Coordinates of N, CA and C in Angstrom, one line a residue:
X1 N 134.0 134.6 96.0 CA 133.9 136.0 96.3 C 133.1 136.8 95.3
X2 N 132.6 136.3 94.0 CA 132.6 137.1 93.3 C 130.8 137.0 93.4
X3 N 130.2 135.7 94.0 CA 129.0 135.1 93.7 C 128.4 136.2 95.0
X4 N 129.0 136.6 96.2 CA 128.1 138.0 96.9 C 128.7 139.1 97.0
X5 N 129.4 139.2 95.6 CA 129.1 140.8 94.6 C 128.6 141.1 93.9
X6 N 127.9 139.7 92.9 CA 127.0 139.9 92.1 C 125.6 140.1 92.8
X7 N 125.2 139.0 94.2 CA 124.3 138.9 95.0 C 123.9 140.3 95.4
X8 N 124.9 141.0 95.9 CA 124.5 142.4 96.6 C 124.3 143.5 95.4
X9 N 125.4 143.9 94.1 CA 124.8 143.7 93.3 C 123.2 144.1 92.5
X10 N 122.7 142.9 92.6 CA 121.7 142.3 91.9 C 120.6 142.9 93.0
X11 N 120.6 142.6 94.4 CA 120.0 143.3 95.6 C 119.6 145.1 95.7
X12 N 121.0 145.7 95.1 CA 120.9 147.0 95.1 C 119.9 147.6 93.7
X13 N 120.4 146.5 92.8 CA 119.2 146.7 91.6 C 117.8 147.2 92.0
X14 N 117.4 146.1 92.1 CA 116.2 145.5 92.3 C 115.6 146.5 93.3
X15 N 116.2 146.9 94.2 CA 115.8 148.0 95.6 C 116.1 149.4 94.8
X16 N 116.7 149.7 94.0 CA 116.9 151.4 93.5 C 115.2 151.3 92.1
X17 N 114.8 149.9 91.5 CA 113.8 149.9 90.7 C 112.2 149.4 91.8
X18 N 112.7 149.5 92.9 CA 111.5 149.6 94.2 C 111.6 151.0 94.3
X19 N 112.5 151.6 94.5 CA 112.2 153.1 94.9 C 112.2 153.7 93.7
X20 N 112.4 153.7 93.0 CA 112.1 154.2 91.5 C 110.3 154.4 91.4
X21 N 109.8 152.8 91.4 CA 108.8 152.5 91.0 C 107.8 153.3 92.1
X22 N 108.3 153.6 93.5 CA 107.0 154.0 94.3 C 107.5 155.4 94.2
X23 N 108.6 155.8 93.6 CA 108.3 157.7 93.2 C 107.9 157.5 92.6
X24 N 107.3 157.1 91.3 CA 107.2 156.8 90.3 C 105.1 157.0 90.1
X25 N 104.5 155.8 91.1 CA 103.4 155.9 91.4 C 103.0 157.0 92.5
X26 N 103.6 157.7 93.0 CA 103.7 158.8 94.0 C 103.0 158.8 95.2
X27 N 104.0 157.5 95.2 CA 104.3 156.9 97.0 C 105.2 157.7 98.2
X28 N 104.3 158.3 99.0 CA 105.2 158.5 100.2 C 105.8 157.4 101.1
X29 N 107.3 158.1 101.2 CA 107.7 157.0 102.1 C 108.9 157.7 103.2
X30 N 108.9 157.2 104.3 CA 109.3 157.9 105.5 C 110.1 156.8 106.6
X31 N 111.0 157.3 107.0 CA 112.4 156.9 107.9 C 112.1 156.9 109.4
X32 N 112.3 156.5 109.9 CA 112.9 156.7 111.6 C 113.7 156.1 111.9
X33 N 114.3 156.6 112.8 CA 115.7 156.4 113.6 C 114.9 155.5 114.6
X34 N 115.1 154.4 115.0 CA 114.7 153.9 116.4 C 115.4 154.2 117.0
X35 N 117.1 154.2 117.7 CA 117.8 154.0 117.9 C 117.5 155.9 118.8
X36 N 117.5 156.4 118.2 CA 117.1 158.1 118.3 C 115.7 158.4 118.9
X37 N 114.6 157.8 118.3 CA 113.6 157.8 119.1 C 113.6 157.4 120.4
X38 N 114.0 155.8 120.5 CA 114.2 155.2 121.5 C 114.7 156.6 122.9
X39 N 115.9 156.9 122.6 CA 116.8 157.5 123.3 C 116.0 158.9 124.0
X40 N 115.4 159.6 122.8 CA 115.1 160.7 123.2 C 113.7 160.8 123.7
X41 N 113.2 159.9 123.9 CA 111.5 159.8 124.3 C 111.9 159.4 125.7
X42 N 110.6 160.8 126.6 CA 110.8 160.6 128.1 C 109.9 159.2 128.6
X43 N 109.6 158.4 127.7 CA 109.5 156.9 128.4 C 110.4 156.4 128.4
X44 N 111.2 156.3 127.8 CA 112.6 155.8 128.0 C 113.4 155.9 129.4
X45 N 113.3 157.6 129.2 CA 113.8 158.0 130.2 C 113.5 157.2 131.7
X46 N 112.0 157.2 132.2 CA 111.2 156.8 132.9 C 111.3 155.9 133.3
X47 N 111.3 154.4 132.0 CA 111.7 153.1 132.4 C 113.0 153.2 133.0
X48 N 113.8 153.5 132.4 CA 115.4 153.7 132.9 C 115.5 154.0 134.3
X49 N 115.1 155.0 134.7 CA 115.0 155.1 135.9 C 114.0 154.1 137.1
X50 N 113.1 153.9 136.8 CA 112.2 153.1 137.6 C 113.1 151.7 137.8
X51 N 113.9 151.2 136.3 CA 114.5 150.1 136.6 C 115.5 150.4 137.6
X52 N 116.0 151.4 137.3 CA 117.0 151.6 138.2 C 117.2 152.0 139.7
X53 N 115.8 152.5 139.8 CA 115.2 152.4 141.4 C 115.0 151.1 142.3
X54 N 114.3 149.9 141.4 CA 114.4 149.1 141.7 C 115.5 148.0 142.1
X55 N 116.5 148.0 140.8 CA 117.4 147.4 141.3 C 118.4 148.1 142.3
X56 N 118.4 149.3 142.9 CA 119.3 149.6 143.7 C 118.6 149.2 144.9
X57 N 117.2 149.5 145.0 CA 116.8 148.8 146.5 C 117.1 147.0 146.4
X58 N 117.3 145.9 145.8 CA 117.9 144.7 145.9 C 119.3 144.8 145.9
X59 N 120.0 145.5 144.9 CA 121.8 145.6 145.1 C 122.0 145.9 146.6
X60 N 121.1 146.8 147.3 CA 121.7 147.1 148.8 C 121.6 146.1 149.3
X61 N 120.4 145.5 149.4 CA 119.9 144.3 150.2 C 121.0 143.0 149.9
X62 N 121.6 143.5 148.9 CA 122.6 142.2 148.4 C 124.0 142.7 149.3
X63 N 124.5 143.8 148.8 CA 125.1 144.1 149.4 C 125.8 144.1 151.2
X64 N 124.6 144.5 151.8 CA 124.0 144.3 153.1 C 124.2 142.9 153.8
X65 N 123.6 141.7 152.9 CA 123.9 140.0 153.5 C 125.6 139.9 153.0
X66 N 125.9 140.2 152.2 CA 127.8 139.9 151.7 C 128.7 140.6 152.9
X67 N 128.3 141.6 153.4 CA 128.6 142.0 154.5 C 128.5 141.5 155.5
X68 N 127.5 141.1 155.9 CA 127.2 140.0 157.1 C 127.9 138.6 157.0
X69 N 128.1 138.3 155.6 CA 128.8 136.8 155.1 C 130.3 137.0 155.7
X70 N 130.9 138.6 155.3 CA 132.3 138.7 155.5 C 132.5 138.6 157.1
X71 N 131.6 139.0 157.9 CA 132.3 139.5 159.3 C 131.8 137.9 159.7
X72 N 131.1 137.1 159.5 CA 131.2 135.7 159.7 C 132.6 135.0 159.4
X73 N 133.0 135.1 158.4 CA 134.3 135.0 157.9 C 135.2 135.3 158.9
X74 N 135.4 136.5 159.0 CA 136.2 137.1 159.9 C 136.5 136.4 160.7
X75 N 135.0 136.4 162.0 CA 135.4 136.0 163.0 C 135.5 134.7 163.3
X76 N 135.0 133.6 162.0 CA 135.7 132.1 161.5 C 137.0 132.4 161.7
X77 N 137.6 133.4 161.1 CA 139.2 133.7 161.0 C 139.8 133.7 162.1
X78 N 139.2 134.5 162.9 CA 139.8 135.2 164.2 C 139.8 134.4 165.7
X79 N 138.4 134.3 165.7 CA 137.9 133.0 167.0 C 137.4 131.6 166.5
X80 N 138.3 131.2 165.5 CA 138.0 130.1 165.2 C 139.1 128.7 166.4
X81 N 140.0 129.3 166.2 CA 140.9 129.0 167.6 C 140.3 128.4 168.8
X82 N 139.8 129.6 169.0 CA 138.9 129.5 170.3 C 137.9 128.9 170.7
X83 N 137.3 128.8 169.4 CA 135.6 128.0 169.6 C 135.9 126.5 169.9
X84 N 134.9 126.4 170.7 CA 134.7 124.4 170.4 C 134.5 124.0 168.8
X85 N 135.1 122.7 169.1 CA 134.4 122.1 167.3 C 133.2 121.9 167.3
X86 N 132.2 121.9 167.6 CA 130.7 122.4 167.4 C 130.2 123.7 166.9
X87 N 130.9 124.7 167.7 CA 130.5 126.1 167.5 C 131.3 126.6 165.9
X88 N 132.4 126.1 165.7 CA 133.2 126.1 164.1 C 132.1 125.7 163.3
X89 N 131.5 124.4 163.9 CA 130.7 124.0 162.3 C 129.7 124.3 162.5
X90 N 129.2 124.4 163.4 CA 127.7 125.9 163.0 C 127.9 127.1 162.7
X91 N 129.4 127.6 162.7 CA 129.5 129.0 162.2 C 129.3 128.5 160.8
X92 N 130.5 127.4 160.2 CA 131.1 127.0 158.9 C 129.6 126.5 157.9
X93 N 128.7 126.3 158.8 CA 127.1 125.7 157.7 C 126.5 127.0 157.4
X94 N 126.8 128.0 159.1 CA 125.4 129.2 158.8 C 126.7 129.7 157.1
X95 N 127.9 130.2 157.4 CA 128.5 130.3 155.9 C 128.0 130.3 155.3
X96 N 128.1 128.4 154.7 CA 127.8 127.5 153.5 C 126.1 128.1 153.2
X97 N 125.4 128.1 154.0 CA 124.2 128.5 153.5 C 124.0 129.8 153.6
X98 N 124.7 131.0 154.0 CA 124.3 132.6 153.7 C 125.2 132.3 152.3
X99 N 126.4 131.7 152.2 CA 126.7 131.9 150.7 C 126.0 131.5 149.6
X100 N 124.9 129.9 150.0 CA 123.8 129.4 148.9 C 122.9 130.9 149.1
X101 N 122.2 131.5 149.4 CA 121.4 132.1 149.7 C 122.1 132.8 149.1
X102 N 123.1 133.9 149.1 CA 123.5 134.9 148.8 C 123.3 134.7 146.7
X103 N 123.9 133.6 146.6 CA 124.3 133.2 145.6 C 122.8 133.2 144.4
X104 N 122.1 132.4 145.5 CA 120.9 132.2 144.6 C 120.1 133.8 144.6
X105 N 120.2 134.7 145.5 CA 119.6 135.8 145.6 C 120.0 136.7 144.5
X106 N 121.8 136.8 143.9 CA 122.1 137.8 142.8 C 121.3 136.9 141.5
X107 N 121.4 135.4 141.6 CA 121.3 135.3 140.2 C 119.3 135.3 140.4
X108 N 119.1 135.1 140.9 CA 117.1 135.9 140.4 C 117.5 136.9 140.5
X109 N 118.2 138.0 141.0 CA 118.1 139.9 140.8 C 118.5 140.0 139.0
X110 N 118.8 138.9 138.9 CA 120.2 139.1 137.3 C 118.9 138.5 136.3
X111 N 117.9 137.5 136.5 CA 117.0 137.5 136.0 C 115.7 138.1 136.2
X112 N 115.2 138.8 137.3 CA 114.4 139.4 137.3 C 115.1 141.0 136.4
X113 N 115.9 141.4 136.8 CA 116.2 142.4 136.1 C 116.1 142.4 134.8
X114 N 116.4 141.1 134.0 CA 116.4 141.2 132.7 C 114.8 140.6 132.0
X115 N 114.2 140.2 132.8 CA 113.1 140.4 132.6 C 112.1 141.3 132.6
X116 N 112.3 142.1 133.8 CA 111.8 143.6 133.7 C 112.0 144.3 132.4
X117 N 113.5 144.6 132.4 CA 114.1 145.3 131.5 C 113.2 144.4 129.9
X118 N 113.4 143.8 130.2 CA 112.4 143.0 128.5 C 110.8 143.8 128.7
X119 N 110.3 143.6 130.2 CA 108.6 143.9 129.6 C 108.6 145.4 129.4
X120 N 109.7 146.4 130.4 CA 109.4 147.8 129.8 C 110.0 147.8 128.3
X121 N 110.5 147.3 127.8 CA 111.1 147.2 126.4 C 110.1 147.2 125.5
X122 N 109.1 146.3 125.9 CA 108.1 145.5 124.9 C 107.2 147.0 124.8
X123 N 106.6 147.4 126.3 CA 105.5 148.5 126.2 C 106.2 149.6 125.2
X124 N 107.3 150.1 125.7 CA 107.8 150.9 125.1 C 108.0 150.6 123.2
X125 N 108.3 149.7 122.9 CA 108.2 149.2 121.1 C 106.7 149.6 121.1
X126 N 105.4 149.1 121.9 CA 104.2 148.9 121.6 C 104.1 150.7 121.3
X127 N 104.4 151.1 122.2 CA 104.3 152.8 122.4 C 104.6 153.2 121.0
X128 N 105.6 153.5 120.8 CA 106.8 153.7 119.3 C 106.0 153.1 118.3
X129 N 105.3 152.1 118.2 CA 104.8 151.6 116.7 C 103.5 151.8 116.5
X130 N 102.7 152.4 117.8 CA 101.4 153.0 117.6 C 101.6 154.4 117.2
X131 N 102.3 155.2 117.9 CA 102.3 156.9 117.5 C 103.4 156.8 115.7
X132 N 104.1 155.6 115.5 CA 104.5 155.8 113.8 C 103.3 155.6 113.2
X133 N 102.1 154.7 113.8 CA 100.9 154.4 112.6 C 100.3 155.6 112.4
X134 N 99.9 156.3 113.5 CA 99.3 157.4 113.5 C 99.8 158.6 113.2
X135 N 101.2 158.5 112.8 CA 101.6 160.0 112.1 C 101.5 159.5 110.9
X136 N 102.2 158.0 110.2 CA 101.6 157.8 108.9 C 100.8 158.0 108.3
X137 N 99.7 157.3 109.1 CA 98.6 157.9 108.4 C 98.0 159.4 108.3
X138 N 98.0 160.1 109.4 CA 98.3 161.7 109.5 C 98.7 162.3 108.3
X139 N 100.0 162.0 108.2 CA 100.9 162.3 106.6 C 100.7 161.9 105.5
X140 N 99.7 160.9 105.2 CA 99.5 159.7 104.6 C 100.8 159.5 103.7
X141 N 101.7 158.7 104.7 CA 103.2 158.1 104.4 C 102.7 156.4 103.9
X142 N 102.6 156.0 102.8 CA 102.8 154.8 102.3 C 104.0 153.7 102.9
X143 N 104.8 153.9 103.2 CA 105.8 153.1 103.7 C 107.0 153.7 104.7
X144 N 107.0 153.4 105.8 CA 107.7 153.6 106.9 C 109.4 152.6 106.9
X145 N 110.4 153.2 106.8 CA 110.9 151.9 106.8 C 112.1 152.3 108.4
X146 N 112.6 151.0 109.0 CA 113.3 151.6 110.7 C 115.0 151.4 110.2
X147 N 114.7 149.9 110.8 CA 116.2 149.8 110.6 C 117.2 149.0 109.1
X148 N 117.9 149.2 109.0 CA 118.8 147.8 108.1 C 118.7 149.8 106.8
X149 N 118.5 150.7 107.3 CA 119.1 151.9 106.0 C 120.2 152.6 106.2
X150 N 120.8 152.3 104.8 CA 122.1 152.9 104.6 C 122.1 154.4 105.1
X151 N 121.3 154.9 103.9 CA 121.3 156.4 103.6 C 119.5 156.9 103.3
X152 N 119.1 158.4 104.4 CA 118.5 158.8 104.0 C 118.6 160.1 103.9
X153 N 117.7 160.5 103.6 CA 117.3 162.4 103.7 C 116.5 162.6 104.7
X154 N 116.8 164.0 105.5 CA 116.6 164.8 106.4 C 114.8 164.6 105.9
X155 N 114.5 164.9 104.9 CA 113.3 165.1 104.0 C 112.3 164.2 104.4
X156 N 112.8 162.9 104.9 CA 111.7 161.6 104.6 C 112.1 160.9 106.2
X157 N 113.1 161.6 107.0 CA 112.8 161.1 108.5 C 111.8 161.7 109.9
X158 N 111.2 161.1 109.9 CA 109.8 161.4 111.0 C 110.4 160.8 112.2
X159 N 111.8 161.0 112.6 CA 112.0 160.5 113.3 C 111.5 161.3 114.7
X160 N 112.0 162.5 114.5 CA 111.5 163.6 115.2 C 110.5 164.1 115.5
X161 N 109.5 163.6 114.8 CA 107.8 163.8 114.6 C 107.3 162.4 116.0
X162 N 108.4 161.7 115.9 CA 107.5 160.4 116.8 C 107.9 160.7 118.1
X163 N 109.2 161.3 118.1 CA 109.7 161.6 119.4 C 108.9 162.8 120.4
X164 N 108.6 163.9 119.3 CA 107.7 164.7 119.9 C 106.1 164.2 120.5
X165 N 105.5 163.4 119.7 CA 104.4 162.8 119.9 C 104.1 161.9 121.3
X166 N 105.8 161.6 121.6 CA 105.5 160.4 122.6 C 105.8 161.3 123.6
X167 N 106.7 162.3 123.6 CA 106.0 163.5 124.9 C 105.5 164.2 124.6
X168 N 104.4 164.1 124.0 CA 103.3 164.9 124.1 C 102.1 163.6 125.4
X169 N 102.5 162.4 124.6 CA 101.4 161.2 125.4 C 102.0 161.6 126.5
X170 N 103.2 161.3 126.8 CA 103.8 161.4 128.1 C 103.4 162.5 129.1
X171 N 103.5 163.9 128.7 CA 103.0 164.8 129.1 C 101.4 164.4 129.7
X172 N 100.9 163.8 128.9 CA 99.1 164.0 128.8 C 98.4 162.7 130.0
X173 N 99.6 162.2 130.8 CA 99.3 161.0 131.3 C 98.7 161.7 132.6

């Protein structure tokens, strides 16, 4: 217990004579919230919804054949009695295969979705890490830092500066 107290410790050293040393040489250095950017930039917004347009036109479509699965069911249930054994097991296959079908249809929506959802992710990071380079340098900010900080000041977060920037692009499209 005592060997990652000295470890963190020794870590907090070392990181308070980093920030020492770049006030020191009078280094700017500047914060963002991803998490905040992310959230409040109308691409976000955008993606969010586009994905969300999309998957509701497949959820219906899903929705739609599970319905047609049930009243097959049903009437397996109901005039199954009735039917010849021929007409049972051509209801009982079309089943077996609207449920393969059904089955394989959610799980590609479950991976197309999450693939989508990855490539607007990516554009969007791409978006966010070009308008931080460009306010850095703008401000001439020496070091940007995102996530893994404890504690900052209001003073040194540009978090707000990227969020406005990316609707300003957004606007300008």
């Amino acid at each position: 217990m005592l060997r990652p107290v000295l470890l963190l410790a020794g870590l907090l050293a070392v990181g308070g004579l980093v920030v020492g040393q770049a006030a020191a040489q009078g280094l700017k250095i500047g914060v963002i919230d991803p998490n905040r950017v992310v959230e409040e930039s109308p691409q976000y917004e955008e993606a969010r919804q586009t994905l969300s347009t999309e998957v509701a036109e497949r959820e219906a479509d899903l929705l739609d054949q599970q319905e047609s699965l049930d009243r097959l069911n049903e009437k397996l249930e109901r005039d199954g009695a009735l039917m010849s054994e021929e007409e049972v097991k051509r209801l009982q296959n079309d089943i077996r295969a609207r449920k393969r079908r059904l089955r394989y249809a959610k799980a590609e929506l479950q991976e197309d979705f999450a693939l989508r959802q990855s490539e607007l992710r990516t554009k969007l990071v791409k978006q966010v890490e070009e308008v931080v380079r460009q306010i850095a340098k703008e401000q001439e900010i020496d070091l940007i830092v995102s996530e893994g900080v404890v504690y900052f000041s209001e003073r040194i977060d540009i978090s707000a500066d990227v969020v406005e920037r990316l609707k300003e692009e957004f606007r300008s499209r």
